[in-house]
Amino acid sequence: MRSSSKSTSRLILLGAAAAAALSASGIGAIPCAMFDSTGGLYFFGVYDKDYSAGSDPNAWASPSLTLLPSAGRPPFNGANTQCFLTQFYNAMYVLNGDASNPSDVHIYDFAGSKWSTQKIASSGSAPNPSTLVATIDHDTNVFYAYDAGLLYFLSFDGITTSSVATSPSWTLAQSFAPSSDTTYKAVIGAAHNHIHFLNVPGSQPASAYIYVVHYAWWQPAPQSYPSTPSFPVAHGQTASLYRSPADVQPASFAFRPRRRLGNLHRQHQRQRDNRHGPAAGVRRRRVVRGVQHGVPRHARADG
């Protein structure tokens, strides 16, 4: 399924906004840039404050920012802060937003402009908040998290725009079927009640291993997503895309891989050798060896 140009534009703007928020944040803070369900743009954790930029895309080039209430907000100083929109309830969930209480989940109600904190019960089968990689299934309002070779879930059924007195707990779902390599740093894309795992050790380009949420079942073979060019087996970032605000589930997700400079350098080196001969390339190679750099490339995958 094709995402709308409006959704794509919002994704691009979100990336730019996130970069701006990162450059403006205080030392040790991990900010989030987020759209609400109606298209409003927000920045959280920027110099210990949170802002709304409104919902008019024409005003975002020079936005008039509105300061949001601070009561109950997390400090956004966790080692592994992750933010998620619950599209159906128009709220944001923040994992590991407070270094002093890394297991807490902070909830921001966009319509009510207020924060609350959901306590999570300790259990013997919980992922490490500092290393887990999570996503949320928007239909069931359940978090899924990969950590060190295991897949966990945390149900927020009945927890929507504010915290409740009952404390849910993480539950071990099953081992990570696609690979036994516990050093795998997960790249997760969510679409249509399917959780797509990219960059799995031993996988092929333009493919993903899929966990089917409603059946708690691993698809036995990787799913191929032909594209030109094929998206690589690489670490990177994903973003779920909705076709309309009424959608409960994202229809697709975008993937932005990171590449080593060495790969890009070899391409530039061949061009340089064609112009100046190989000797110049030998001298240049000593300068850039071991450096890494992110290069934007885009691929789409439908659930």
CSV table of C-alpha atoms in Angstrom, one decimal:
chain,number,residue,atom,x,y,z
A,1,MET,CA,0.0,0.0,0.0
A,2,ARG,CA,1.2,3.5,-0.8
A,3,SER,CA,1.5,6.0,1.9
A,4,SER,CA,0.0,9.4,1.2
A,5,SER,CA,2.2,12.3,0.2
A,6,LYS,CA,0.9,14.1,3.3
A,7,SER,CA,2.2,11.3,5.5
A,8,THR,CA,5.5,11.2,3.7
A,9,SER,CA,5.9,15.0,4.1
A,10,ARG,CA,5.2,14.6,7.8
A,11,LEU,CA,7.8,11.8,8.1
A,12,ILE,CA,10.4,14.1,6.5
A,13,LEU,CA,9.5,17.0,8.7
A,14,LEU,CA,9.6,14.7,11.8
A,15,GLY,CA,13.2,13.7,10.9
A,16,ALA,CA,14.2,17.3,10.6
A,17,ALA,CA,12.4,18.3,13.8
A,18,ALA,CA,14.1,15.4,15.7
A,19,ALA,CA,17.5,16.5,14.5
A,20,ALA,CA,16.7,20.1,15.6
A,21,ALA,CA,15.5,19.0,19.0
A,22,LEU,CA,18.7,16.8,19.4
A,23,SER,CA,21.0,19.7,18.7
A,24,ALA,CA,19.1,22.0,21.0
A,25,SER,CA,18.7,19.6,24.0
A,26,GLY,CA,20.6,19.8,27.2
A,27,ILE,CA,23.5,17.5,27.9
A,28,GLY,CA,22.3,14.0,28.9
A,29,ALA,CA,18.7,14.6,27.6
A,30,ILE,CA,17.2,12.5,24.9
A,31,PRO,CA,14.3,14.5,23.4
A,32,CYS,CA,11.4,13.3,21.2
A,33,ALA,CA,9.7,15.0,18.3
A,34,MET,CA,6.2,13.7,17.8
A,35,PHE,CA,3.0,14.2,15.8
A,36,ASP,CA,-0.3,13.7,17.6
A,37,SER,CA,-3.3,11.9,16.0
A,38,THR,CA,-4.6,15.1,14.4
A,39,GLY,CA,-1.3,16.2,12.9
A,40,GLY,CA,-0.1,18.6,15.6
A,41,LEU,CA,3.7,18.7,16.0
A,42,TYR,CA,5.4,18.6,19.4
A,43,PHE,CA,8.9,18.7,20.8
A,44,PHE,CA,9.6,17.1,24.2
A,45,GLY,CA,12.7,17.3,26.4
A,46,VAL,CA,14.2,20.4,24.8
A,47,TYR,CA,16.2,22.2,27.5
A,48,ASP,CA,14.0,20.5,30.1
A,49,LYS,CA,10.8,21.9,28.5
A,50,ASP,CA,8.1,20.7,26.1
A,51,TYR,CA,6.5,22.6,23.2
A,52,SER,CA,3.7,22.5,20.7
A,53,ALA,CA,4.3,23.9,17.2
A,54,GLY,CA,0.6,23.6,16.2
A,55,SER,CA,-0.9,21.7,13.3
A,56,ASP,CA,-0.4,24.1,10.4
A,57,PRO,CA,2.4,22.8,8.2
A,58,ASN,CA,2.7,26.3,6.5
A,59,ALA,CA,3.7,27.8,9.9
A,60,TRP,CA,6.4,25.2,10.8
A,61,ALA,CA,9.2,26.9,8.9
A,62,SER,CA,8.9,29.7,11.5
A,63,PRO,CA,6.7,28.2,14.2
A,64,SER,CA,5.2,30.0,17.2
A,65,LEU,CA,5.9,27.5,20.0
A,66,THR,CA,3.6,27.0,22.9
A,67,LEU,CA,5.1,25.9,26.2
A,68,LEU,CA,3.3,22.8,27.5
A,69,PRO,CA,2.5,22.1,31.2
A,70,SER,CA,5.5,20.7,33.2
A,71,ALA,CA,3.7,19.0,36.1
A,72,GLY,CA,4.4,15.3,36.1
A,73,ARG,CA,6.7,15.3,33.0
A,74,PRO,CA,9.7,13.0,32.9
A,75,PRO,CA,13.2,14.6,32.7
A,76,PHE,CA,14.0,12.8,29.4
A,77,ASN,CA,17.3,11.8,30.8
A,78,GLY,CA,17.1,8.0,30.6
A,79,ALA,CA,19.8,5.9,28.9
A,80,ASN,CA,17.4,4.6,26.3
A,81,THR,CA,14.4,6.9,26.1
A,82,GLN,CA,11.8,5.8,23.5
A,83,CYS,CA,8.6,7.6,22.6
A,84,PHE,CA,5.5,6.2,21.0
A,85,LEU,CA,2.2,7.6,19.7
A,86,THR,CA,-0.9,5.6,20.5
A,87,GLN,CA,-2.8,6.7,17.5
A,88,PHE,CA,-6.3,5.5,18.6
A,89,TYR,CA,-6.2,7.3,22.0
A,90,ASN,CA,-4.1,10.3,20.9
A,91,ALA,CA,-1.5,9.9,23.7
A,92,MET,CA,2.2,9.5,23.9
A,93,TYR,CA,4.0,6.8,25.9
A,94,VAL,CA,7.6,7.4,27.0
A,95,LEU,CA,9.7,4.4,28.0
A,96,ASN,CA,12.8,5.0,30.2
A,97,GLY,CA,12.3,8.8,30.3
A,98,ASP,CA,13.5,9.1,33.9
A,99,ALA,CA,17.0,7.7,34.8
A,100,SER,CA,15.9,7.5,38.4
A,101,ASN,CA,12.9,5.3,37.6
A,102,PRO,CA,13.8,3.6,34.2
A,103,SER,CA,10.9,1.1,34.4
A,104,ASP,CA,8.2,3.8,34.6
A,105,VAL,CA,6.1,4.6,31.5
A,106,HIS,CA,5.1,8.3,31.3
A,107,ILE,CA,1.9,9.1,29.5
A,108,TYR,CA,1.1,12.5,27.8
A,109,ASP,CA,-2.5,13.1,27.0
A,110,PHE,CA,-2.5,15.4,23.9
A,111,ALA,CA,-6.1,16.5,24.2
A,112,GLY,CA,-5.9,17.1,27.9
A,113,SER,CA,-2.3,18.5,27.9
A,114,LYS,CA,-1.4,16.6,31.0
A,115,TRP,CA,1.2,14.0,32.2
A,116,SER,CA,0.8,10.9,34.3
A,117,THR,CA,3.2,8.1,35.3
A,118,GLN,CA,2.3,4.4,35.0
A,119,LYS,CA,4.2,2.2,37.4
A,120,ILE,CA,5.4,-1.1,36.1
A,121,ALA,CA,5.5,-4.1,38.4
A,122,SER,CA,8.8,-5.9,38.7
A,123,SER,CA,9.0,-9.4,37.4
A,124,GLY,CA,11.7,-12.0,36.9
A,125,SER,CA,11.3,-11.8,33.1
A,126,ALA,CA,11.6,-8.2,32.2
A,127,PRO,CA,13.9,-6.7,29.6
A,128,ASN,CA,16.6,-4.3,30.5
A,129,PRO,CA,15.3,-0.7,30.1
A,130,SER,CA,18.7,0.5,29.1
A,131,THR,CA,19.1,-1.9,26.1
A,132,LEU,CA,15.6,-3.0,25.0
A,133,VAL,CA,14.3,-2.0,21.5
A,134,ALA,CA,10.5,-1.6,21.6
A,135,THR,CA,7.4,-1.0,19.4
A,136,ILE,CA,3.7,-0.8,20.2
A,137,ASP,CA,1.0,-2.7,18.5
A,138,HIS,CA,-1.6,0.0,17.9
A,139,ASP,CA,-4.6,-2.3,17.6
A,140,THR,CA,-4.1,-4.1,21.0
A,141,ASN,CA,-2.1,-1.3,22.8
A,142,VAL,CA,0.6,-3.8,23.7
A,143,PHE,CA,4.3,-3.0,23.8
A,144,TYR,CA,6.7,-5.6,22.3
A,145,ALA,CA,10.4,-5.3,23.1
A,146,TYR,CA,13.5,-7.2,22.0
A,147,ASP,CA,16.4,-7.6,24.4
A,148,ALA,CA,19.3,-10.0,24.3
A,149,GLY,CA,17.7,-12.7,22.3
A,150,LEU,CA,14.3,-12.6,23.8
A,151,LEU,CA,10.9,-11.1,22.9
A,152,TYR,CA,8.8,-9.5,25.7
A,153,PHE,CA,5.4,-7.8,25.8
A,154,LEU,CA,3.7,-5.3,28.1
A,155,SER,CA,0.0,-4.9,27.9
A,156,PHE,CA,-1.6,-1.5,28.2
A,157,ASP,CA,-5.1,-2.8,27.6
A,158,GLY,CA,-7.2,-0.5,29.7
A,159,ILE,CA,-4.4,2.1,30.0
A,160,THR,CA,-5.0,4.8,27.5
A,161,THR,CA,-4.5,8.5,28.1
A,162,SER,CA,-3.6,8.3,31.8
A,163,SER,CA,-2.1,6.0,34.4
A,164,VAL,CA,-4.1,3.5,36.5
A,165,ALA,CA,-3.7,2.1,40.0
A,166,THR,CA,-2.9,-1.4,38.8
A,167,SER,CA,0.7,-2.0,37.8
A,168,PRO,CA,1.2,-4.2,34.7
A,169,SER,CA,4.4,-6.1,34.2
A,170,TRP,CA,6.5,-7.3,31.3
A,171,THR,CA,6.0,-10.9,30.2
A,172,LEU,CA,8.4,-13.1,28.3
A,173,ALA,CA,6.7,-13.9,25.0
A,174,GLN,CA,9.3,-16.3,23.5
A,175,SER,CA,12.8,-16.6,22.3
A,176,PHE,CA,13.8,-14.7,19.2
A,177,ALA,CA,13.3,-17.4,16.5
A,178,PRO,CA,15.1,-15.8,13.6
A,179,SER,CA,18.5,-15.8,15.2
A,180,SER,CA,20.3,-17.0,18.3
A,181,ASP,CA,22.8,-14.2,18.2
A,182,THR,CA,22.1,-12.3,21.5
A,183,THR,CA,24.3,-9.3,20.3
A,184,TYR,CA,21.7,-8.4,17.6
A,185,LYS,CA,20.7,-4.8,18.0
A,186,ALA,CA,17.1,-4.9,16.8
A,187,VAL,CA,15.6,-2.7,14.1
A,188,ILE,CA,11.8,-3.0,14.3
A,189,GLY,CA,9.1,-1.8,12.0
A,190,ALA,CA,5.4,-2.1,12.9
A,191,ALA,CA,2.6,-2.3,10.3
A,192,HIS,CA,-0.8,-4.2,10.2
A,193,ASN,CA,-0.4,-6.1,13.5
A,194,HIS,CA,3.0,-7.4,12.2
A,195,ILE,CA,6.3,-6.7,13.8
A,196,HIS,CA,9.1,-6.6,11.2
A,197,PHE,CA,12.7,-7.3,12.3
A,198,LEU,CA,15.4,-5.9,10.0
A,199,ASN,CA,19.1,-6.3,10.0
A,200,VAL,CA,18.8,-9.8,11.5
A,201,PRO,CA,22.2,-11.6,11.4
A,202,GLY,CA,22.4,-13.8,8.3
A,203,SER,CA,19.4,-12.2,6.6
A,204,GLN,CA,19.4,-11.0,3.0
A,205,PRO,CA,18.9,-7.4,1.7
A,206,ALA,CA,15.3,-6.3,1.2
A,207,SER,CA,13.9,-8.8,3.6
A,208,ALA,CA,12.4,-8.9,7.2
A,209,TYR,CA,11.5,-11.5,9.7
A,210,ILE,CA,7.9,-11.1,10.9
A,211,TYR,CA,6.2,-11.7,14.2
A,212,VAL,CA,2.4,-11.9,13.8
A,213,VAL,CA,1.0,-10.3,16.9
A,214,HIS,CA,-2.5,-11.7,16.9
A,215,TYR,CA,-1.3,-15.3,16.6
A,216,ALA,CA,1.9,-14.9,18.7
A,217,TRP,CA,3.7,-16.7,15.8
A,218,TRP,CA,6.9,-16.3,13.8
A,219,GLN,CA,6.5,-16.4,10.1
A,220,PRO,CA,8.7,-19.4,9.2
A,221,ALA,CA,10.6,-17.7,6.4
A,222,PRO,CA,11.7,-14.1,5.9
A,223,GLN,CA,9.4,-11.8,3.9
A,224,SER,CA,10.9,-10.3,0.8
A,225,TYR,CA,10.3,-6.7,-0.1
A,226,PRO,CA,11.6,-6.1,-3.6
A,227,SER,CA,12.8,-2.6,-4.1
A,228,THR,CA,15.1,-0.6,-6.4
A,229,PRO,CA,17.6,-0.2,-5.0
A,230,SER,CA,17.2,-3.0,-2.4
A,231,PHE,CA,17.4,-1.8,1.1
A,232,PRO,CA,20.5,-3.2,2.8
A,233,VAL,CA,21.1,-5.4,5.8
A,234,ALA,CA,22.1,-2.5,8.1
A,235,HIS,CA,21.2,-0.9,11.4
A,236,GLY,CA,18.9,2.2,11.1
A,237,GLN,CA,15.6,3.7,12.1
A,238,THR,CA,12.0,3.1,11.2
A,239,ALA,CA,8.8,5.1,11.4
A,240,SER,CA,5.2,3.8,11.1
A,241,LEU,CA,3.0,5.5,8.5
A,242,TYR,CA,-0.8,6.0,8.7
A,243,ARG,CA,-3.0,6.6,5.7
A,244,SER,CA,-5.5,8.8,7.8
A,245,PRO,CA,-6.0,9.9,11.4
A,246,ALA,CA,-8.9,7.3,11.6
A,247,ASP,CA,-6.5,4.4,11.1
A,248,VAL,CA,-6.0,2.3,14.2
A,249,GLN,CA,-3.0,0.4,12.6
A,250,PRO,CA,-0.2,1.9,10.5
A,251,ALA,CA,-0.5,0.7,6.9
A,252,SER,CA,3.3,0.7,6.3
A,253,PHE,CA,6.6,1.7,7.7
A,254,ALA,CA,9.6,3.6,6.4
A,255,PHE,CA,13.2,2.4,7.0
A,256,ARG,CA,16.3,4.7,7.0
A,257,PRO,CA,19.4,2.6,7.1
A,258,ARG,CA,22.8,3.7,8.2
A,259,ARG,CA,25.9,2.9,6.1
A,260,ARG,CA,29.6,2.9,6.9
A,261,LEU,CA,31.6,5.5,5.3
A,262,GLY,CA,34.0,2.8,4.0
A,263,ASN,CA,31.3,1.7,1.6
A,264,LEU,CA,30.7,5.2,0.4
A,265,HIS,CA,34.4,5.9,0.3
A,266,ARG,CA,35.1,3.0,-2.0
A,267,GLN,CA,32.5,4.3,-4.5
A,268,HIS,CA,34.1,7.8,-4.4
A,269,GLN,CA,37.6,6.2,-4.6
A,270,ARG,CA,36.7,4.5,-7.9
A,271,GLN,CA,35.6,7.8,-9.3
A,272,ARG,CA,38.8,9.4,-8.0
A,273,ASP,CA,41.0,6.7,-9.5
A,274,ASN,CA,39.3,7.1,-12.9
A,275,ARG,CA,40.2,10.8,-12.8
A,276,HIS,CA,43.6,10.9,-11.1
A,277,GLY,CA,45.0,7.3,-11.0
A,278,PRO,CA,45.2,4.9,-8.1
A,279,ALA,CA,48.1,6.5,-6.3
A,280,ALA,CA,46.0,9.4,-5.1
A,281,GLY,CA,43.5,7.0,-3.7
A,282,VAL,CA,46.1,5.1,-1.6
A,283,ARG,CA,47.0,8.3,0.1
A,284,ARG,CA,43.4,9.3,0.7
A,285,ARG,CA,42.4,5.9,2.2
A,286,ARG,CA,44.8,6.4,5.1
A,287,VAL,CA,42.9,9.5,6.1
A,288,VAL,CA,39.4,8.2,6.4
A,289,ARG,CA,39.8,4.6,7.5
A,290,GLY,CA,37.6,3.6,10.4
A,291,VAL,CA,35.3,6.7,10.3
A,292,GLN,CA,31.6,6.2,10.1
A,293,HIS,CA,28.9,8.4,8.8
A,294,GLY,CA,25.1,8.1,8.3
A,295,VAL,CA,23.9,8.4,4.7
A,296,PRO,CA,20.1,8.8,4.2
A,297,ARG,CA,18.5,6.1,2.0
A,298,HIS,CA,14.8,5.2,2.1
A,299,ALA,CA,12.8,2.0,1.7
A,300,ARG,CA,9.2,1.2,2.2
A,301,ALA,CA,7.6,-2.0,3.5
A,302,ASP,CA,3.9,-2.8,3.8
A,303,GLY,CA,2.6,-5.1,6.5
